[in-house]
Amino acid sequence: MDCIFCKIIKGEIPSHKIYGDEHTFAFLDINPISNGHTLVIPKHHHENLLTASEEDTALVAKTVKKIANAVKKTFNADGVNILQANGTAAGQSVFHYHVHVVPRMENDGLHLWPPTKRIGHEAAQMAKAINKNL
Ligand code: 5GP
Ligand code: ZN
């Protein structure tokens, strides 16, 4: 399979590795939006969170927590955003499940959260409809 992140795991493409265990791998994003911007991925190939196994989802979450604390400490960050895109409409560009760990500083000028736009909605109806699809 022609997957850039599978190649990074195998060492066929170089990366700046931060951490690896039996199931997960963490490395610096090639095009960082802040110092310490790290990607955490499962070693198994899954397209994104929606199709990843429950086991890999949990294992990635565990590594994300570990990395978030490490980058916060390393860069003396004021906060950390955890971001993750599923599908092109959501901004996903590499189709191997990955989680962004982004250290944040007060007034760093990044507009990741809070959002710039809110919508109105019929909350009770919406909650029921989503619940039906669980
Ligand atoms: P997405 O937009 O899919 O959520 O994020 C993909 C991320 O992967 C981007 O932030 C991009 O900079 C990073 N990326 C793409 N190709 C490579 C690569 O070859 N090496 C590394 N380290 N990061 C990559
Ligand atoms: Zn892959």
Coordinates of N, CA and C and ligand atoms in Angstrom, one line a residue:
M1 N 0.8 -1.2 0.0 CA 0.0 0.0 0.0 C 0.9 1.3 0.0
D2 N 0.4 2.3 -0.7 CA 1.2 3.5 -0.9 C 0.9 4.5 0.2
C3 N 1.2 4.2 1.5 CA 0.8 5.1 2.6 C 2.1 5.7 3.2
I4 N 2.1 7.0 3.2 CA 3.3 7.7 3.7 C 3.6 7.3 5.2
F5 N 2.6 7.2 6.0 CA 2.8 7.0 7.4 C 3.2 5.5 7.7
C6 N 2.7 4.6 6.9 CA 3.1 3.2 7.0 C 4.6 3.1 6.6
K7 N 5.0 3.9 5.6 CA 6.4 4.0 5.3 C 7.3 4.6 6.4
I8 N 6.8 5.6 7.1 CA 7.5 6.2 8.2 C 7.7 5.1 9.3
I9 N 6.6 4.4 9.6 CA 6.7 3.4 10.7 C 7.8 2.3 10.3
K10 N 7.8 2.0 9.0 CA 8.8 0.9 8.6 C 10.2 1.5 8.4
G11 N 10.3 2.8 8.5 CA 11.7 3.5 8.4 C 12.0 3.7 6.9
E12 N 11.1 3.5 6.0 CA 11.4 3.7 4.6 C 11.4 5.2 4.2
I13 N 10.7 6.0 5.0 CA 10.8 7.4 4.9 C 11.3 8.0 6.3
P14 N 12.3 8.9 6.3 CA 12.8 9.3 7.6 C 11.8 10.2 8.3
S15 N 11.9 10.2 9.6 CA 11.0 11.0 10.4 C 11.8 11.3 11.7
H16 N 11.4 12.4 12.4 CA 11.9 12.6 13.8 C 11.1 12.0 14.8
K17 N 11.5 10.7 15.1 CA 10.7 9.9 16.1 C 10.8 10.4 17.5
I18 N 9.7 10.4 18.2 CA 9.6 10.9 19.5 C 9.4 9.6 20.4
Y19 N 8.6 8.7 20.0 CA 8.2 7.6 20.8 C 7.6 6.5 19.9
G20 N 7.9 5.2 20.4 CA 7.3 4.1 19.7 C 7.1 3.0 20.7
D21 N 6.0 2.3 20.6 CA 5.8 1.0 21.3 C 5.2 0.0 20.4
E22 N 4.7 -1.1 20.9 CA 4.2 -2.2 20.0 C 3.1 -1.8 19.1
H23 N 2.3 -0.9 19.5 CA 1.1 -0.5 18.7 C 1.0 0.9 18.2
T24 N 1.8 1.8 18.7 CA 1.7 3.2 18.4 C 3.1 3.8 18.1
F25 N 3.1 5.0 17.4 CA 4.3 5.7 17.0 C 4.0 7.2 17.0
A26 N 5.0 7.9 17.5 CA 4.8 9.4 17.5 C 6.1 10.1 16.9
F27 N 5.8 11.1 16.1 CA 6.9 11.8 15.4 C 6.5 13.2 15.1
L28 N 7.5 14.0 14.9 CA 7.3 15.4 14.6 C 6.6 15.6 13.3
D29 N 5.6 16.5 13.2 CA 5.0 16.9 12.0 C 6.0 17.6 11.1
I30 N 6.0 17.3 9.8 CA 7.0 17.8 8.9 C 6.8 19.4 8.7
N31 N 5.6 19.8 9.0 CA 5.2 21.2 8.7 C 4.5 21.7 9.9
P32 N 5.2 21.9 11.0 CA 4.6 22.2 12.3 C 3.9 23.6 12.4
I33 N 2.8 23.6 13.2 CA 2.2 24.9 13.4 C 2.6 25.5 14.8
S34 N 3.3 24.7 15.6 CA 3.9 25.3 16.8 C 5.1 24.4 17.2
N35 N 6.0 24.8 18.0 CA 7.1 24.0 18.5 C 6.6 22.8 19.2
G36 N 7.0 21.6 18.7 CA 6.6 20.4 19.4 C 5.4 19.7 18.8
H37 N 4.8 20.3 17.7 CA 3.7 19.7 17.0 C 4.0 18.3 16.6
T38 N 3.3 17.4 17.2 CA 3.6 15.9 17.0 C 2.4 15.2 16.5
L39 N 2.7 14.1 15.7 CA 1.6 13.3 15.2 C 1.7 11.9 15.9
V40 N 0.6 11.4 16.4 CA 0.5 10.1 17.0 C -0.3 9.2 16.1
I41 N 0.3 8.0 15.8 CA -0.4 7.1 14.8 C -0.4 5.7 15.4
P42 N -1.4 4.9 14.9 CA -1.3 3.4 15.2 C -0.4 2.8 14.2
K43 N 0.2 1.7 14.6 CA 1.1 1.0 13.6 C 0.3 0.2 12.6
H44 N -0.9 -0.2 12.9 CA -1.8 -0.8 11.9 C -2.4 0.3 11.1
H45 N -2.5 0.1 9.8 CA -3.1 1.1 8.9 C -4.6 1.1 9.1
H46 N -5.2 2.3 9.4 CA -6.6 2.5 9.4 C -6.8 3.9 8.7
E47 N -7.8 4.0 8.0 CA -8.0 5.3 7.2 C -8.1 6.5 8.2
N48 N -8.9 6.4 9.2 CA -9.1 7.4 10.2 C -9.8 6.9 11.4
L49 N -10.2 7.8 12.3 CA -10.8 7.4 13.6 C -12.0 6.5 13.4
L50 N -12.8 6.9 12.3 CA -14.1 6.3 12.1 C -14.0 4.8 11.8
T51 N -12.9 4.4 11.2 CA -12.7 3.1 10.8 C -11.7 2.3 11.6
A52 N -11.0 3.0 12.5 CA -10.0 2.4 13.3 C -10.6 1.4 14.3
S53 N -9.9 0.3 14.7 CA -10.4 -0.6 15.7 C -10.5 0.1 17.1
E54 N -11.4 -0.5 17.9 CA -11.5 0.1 19.2 C -10.2 0.0 20.0
E55 N -9.5 -1.1 19.8 CA -8.3 -1.3 20.5 C -7.2 -0.2 20.1
D56 N -7.0 0.0 18.8 CA -6.1 1.0 18.4 C -6.5 2.4 18.8
T57 N -7.8 2.6 18.8 CA -8.3 4.0 19.2 C -7.9 4.2 20.6
A58 N -8.0 3.2 21.5 CA -7.7 3.4 22.9 C -6.2 3.5 23.1
L59 N -5.4 2.7 22.3 CA -3.9 2.7 22.5 C -3.4 4.1 22.0
V60 N -3.9 4.6 20.9 CA -3.5 5.9 20.4 C -3.8 7.0 21.5
A61 N -5.0 6.9 22.1 CA -5.4 7.9 23.1 C -4.4 7.9 24.2
K62 N -3.9 6.7 24.6 CA -3.0 6.6 25.7 C -1.7 7.3 25.4
T63 N -1.2 7.0 24.1 CA 0.1 7.6 23.7 C -0.1 9.2 23.5
V64 N -1.3 9.6 23.1 CA -1.5 11.0 22.9 C -1.4 11.7 24.3
K65 N -1.9 11.1 25.3 CA -1.8 11.7 26.7 C -0.4 11.8 27.1
K66 N 0.4 10.8 26.9 CA 1.8 10.7 27.2 C 2.6 11.9 26.5
I67 N 2.3 12.0 25.2 CA 3.1 13.0 24.4 C 2.6 14.4 24.7
A68 N 1.3 14.6 25.0 CA 0.8 15.9 25.3 C 1.5 16.4 26.6
N69 N 1.7 15.6 27.6 CA 2.4 16.0 28.8 C 3.8 16.3 28.5
A70 N 4.5 15.4 27.7 CA 5.9 15.6 27.4 C 6.2 16.9 26.6
V71 N 5.3 17.2 25.6 CA 5.6 18.4 24.8 C 5.3 19.7 25.7
K72 N 4.2 19.6 26.5 CA 3.9 20.7 27.4 C 5.1 21.0 28.3
K73 N 5.7 20.0 28.8 CA 6.8 20.2 29.8 C 8.0 20.7 29.0
T74 N 8.3 20.1 27.8 CA 9.5 20.5 27.0 C 9.5 21.9 26.6
F75 N 8.3 22.4 26.2 CA 8.3 23.7 25.6 C 7.6 24.7 26.6
N76 N 7.4 24.3 27.8 CA 6.8 25.1 28.8 C 5.5 25.7 28.3
A77 N 4.7 24.9 27.6 CA 3.5 25.4 26.9 C 2.5 25.8 28.0
D78 N 1.6 26.7 27.6 CA 0.5 27.1 28.4 C -0.7 26.2 28.3
G79 N -0.8 25.5 27.1 CA -1.9 24.6 26.8 C -1.5 23.6 25.7
V80 N -2.4 22.7 25.4 CA -2.2 21.8 24.3 C -3.5 21.5 23.6
N81 N -3.5 21.6 22.3 CA -4.7 21.2 21.5 C -4.5 19.8 21.0
I82 N -5.5 19.0 21.0 CA -5.5 17.6 20.4 C -6.5 17.7 19.3
L83 N -6.0 17.5 18.0 CA -6.8 17.7 16.8 C -6.8 16.5 16.0
Q84 N -7.8 16.2 15.2 CA -7.9 15.0 14.5 C -8.9 15.2 13.3
A85 N -8.5 14.9 12.1 CA -9.4 15.1 11.0 C -9.8 13.8 10.3
N86 N -11.1 13.7 10.0 CA -11.7 12.5 9.3 C -12.4 12.9 8.1
G87 N -11.8 12.6 6.9 CA -12.3 12.9 5.6 C -11.8 14.3 5.1
T88 N -11.8 14.4 3.8 CA -11.3 15.6 3.2 C -12.1 16.9 3.6
A89 N -13.4 16.7 3.8 CA -14.2 17.8 4.2 C -13.8 18.4 5.6
A90 N -13.2 17.5 6.4 CA -12.7 17.9 7.7 C -11.3 18.3 7.7
G91 N -10.6 18.3 6.5 CA -9.3 18.7 6.4 C -8.2 17.6 6.4
Q92 N -8.7 16.3 6.4 CA -7.7 15.2 6.4 C -7.0 15.2 5.1
S93 N -5.7 15.1 5.1 CA -4.9 15.0 3.9 C -4.0 13.7 3.8
V94 N -3.7 13.1 5.0 CA -3.1 11.8 5.0 C -4.0 10.8 5.5
F95 N -4.2 9.7 4.8 CA -5.3 8.8 5.1 C -4.8 7.6 5.9
H96 N -4.1 7.8 6.9 CA -3.7 6.9 7.9 C -4.0 7.6 9.2
Y97 N -4.9 7.0 10.0 CA -5.3 7.6 11.3 C -4.2 8.3 12.0
H98 N -4.4 9.6 12.4 CA -3.4 10.3 13.1 C -4.0 11.3 14.0
V99 N -3.4 11.6 15.1 CA -3.9 12.6 16.0 C -2.8 13.7 16.1
H100 N -3.1 15.0 16.0 CA -2.2 16.1 16.1 C -2.1 16.5 17.6
V101 N -0.9 16.6 18.1 CA -0.7 17.1 19.5 C 0.0 18.5 19.3
V102 N -0.7 19.6 19.6 CA -0.2 20.9 19.3 C 0.0 21.7 20.6
P103 N 1.2 22.0 21.0 CA 1.5 22.8 22.2 C 1.0 24.3 21.9
R104 N 0.4 24.9 22.9 CA -0.1 26.3 22.7 C 0.5 27.2 23.7
M105 N 0.7 28.4 23.3 CA 1.1 29.5 24.2 C 0.0 30.6 24.2
E106 N -0.1 31.2 25.4 CA -1.1 32.3 25.5 C -0.7 33.3 24.3
N107 N -1.8 33.8 23.6 CA -1.6 34.8 22.6 C -0.6 34.4 21.5
D108 N -0.6 33.1 21.1 CA 0.3 32.6 20.0 C -0.3 32.9 18.7
G109 N -1.6 33.4 18.6 CA -2.1 33.8 17.3 C -2.7 32.7 16.5
L110 N -2.6 31.4 16.9 CA -3.2 30.3 16.2 C -4.7 30.3 16.4
H111 N -5.5 30.1 15.4 CA -6.9 30.1 15.5 C -7.5 28.6 15.4
L112 N -7.2 27.8 16.4 CA -7.6 26.4 16.3 C -8.9 26.2 17.1
W113 N -9.0 26.9 18.3 CA -10.1 26.8 19.2 C -10.0 28.0 20.1
P114 N -11.0 28.7 20.4 CA -12.4 28.4 20.1 C -12.8 28.7 18.6
P115 N -13.9 28.2 18.2 CA -14.3 28.4 16.8 C -14.7 29.8 16.5
T116 N -14.8 30.1 15.2 CA -15.1 31.5 14.7 C -16.6 31.6 14.4
K117 N -17.3 30.5 14.3 CA -18.7 30.6 13.9 C -19.5 29.6 14.7
R118 N -20.7 29.9 15.0 CA -21.7 29.0 15.7 C -22.9 28.9 14.9
I119 N -23.7 27.8 15.1 CA -25.0 27.7 14.4 C -26.1 27.6 15.4
G120 N -27.3 27.9 14.9 CA -28.5 27.6 15.8 C -28.9 26.1 15.5
H121 N -29.6 25.4 16.5 CA -30.0 24.1 16.2 C -31.2 23.7 17.1
E122 N -31.9 22.7 16.7 CA -33.0 22.2 17.5 C -32.4 21.0 18.4
A123 N -32.0 21.4 19.6 CA -31.1 20.5 20.3 C -31.8 19.1 20.7
A124 N -33.0 19.2 21.2 CA -33.7 18.0 21.6 C -33.8 17.0 20.5
Q125 N -34.3 17.5 19.3 CA -34.5 16.6 18.2 C -33.1 16.0 17.7
M126 N -32.2 16.9 17.7 CA -30.8 16.5 17.2 C -30.2 15.4 18.1
A127 N -30.3 15.6 19.4 CA -29.8 14.6 20.4 C -30.4 13.2 20.2
K128 N -31.8 13.2 20.0 CA -32.5 12.0 19.7 C -32.1 11.3 18.4
A129 N -31.9 12.1 17.4 CA -31.6 11.5 16.1 C -30.2 10.9 16.1
I130 N -29.2 11.6 16.8 CA -27.9 11.0 16.9 C -27.9 9.7 17.7
N131 N -28.6 9.8 18.8 CA -28.7 8.6 19.7 C -29.2 7.4 19.0
K132 N -30.1 7.6 18.0 CA -30.7 6.5 17.2 C -29.6 5.8 16.4
N133 N -28.6 6.5 16.0 CA -27.5 6.0 15.2 C -26.3 5.4 15.9
L134 N -26.4 5.3 17.2 CA -25.3 4.7 18.0 C -25.3 3.2 17.8
Ligands
5GP1 P1 -4.1 16.0 8.2 O1 -4.3 17.3 7.4 O2 -4.3 14.8 7.4 O3 -4.8 16.0 9.5 O4 -2.6 16.0 8.7 C1 -1.5 15.5 8.0 C2 -0.2 16.0 8.6 O5 0.8 15.2 8.2 C3 0.1 17.5 8.1 O6 0.2 18.3 9.3 C4 1.4 17.3 7.4 O7 2.3 18.4 7.7 C5 2.0 16.0 8.0 N1 2.8 15.2 7.0 C6 2.5 15.0 5.7 N2 3.5 14.3 5.2 C7 4.4 14.1 6.2 C8 5.7 13.4 6.2 O8 6.2 12.8 5.2 N3 6.4 13.4 7.4 C9 5.9 14.0 8.5 N4 6.6 14.0 9.6 N5 4.7 14.7 8.5 C10 4.0 14.7 7.3
ZN2 ZN -0.8 3.6 6.5

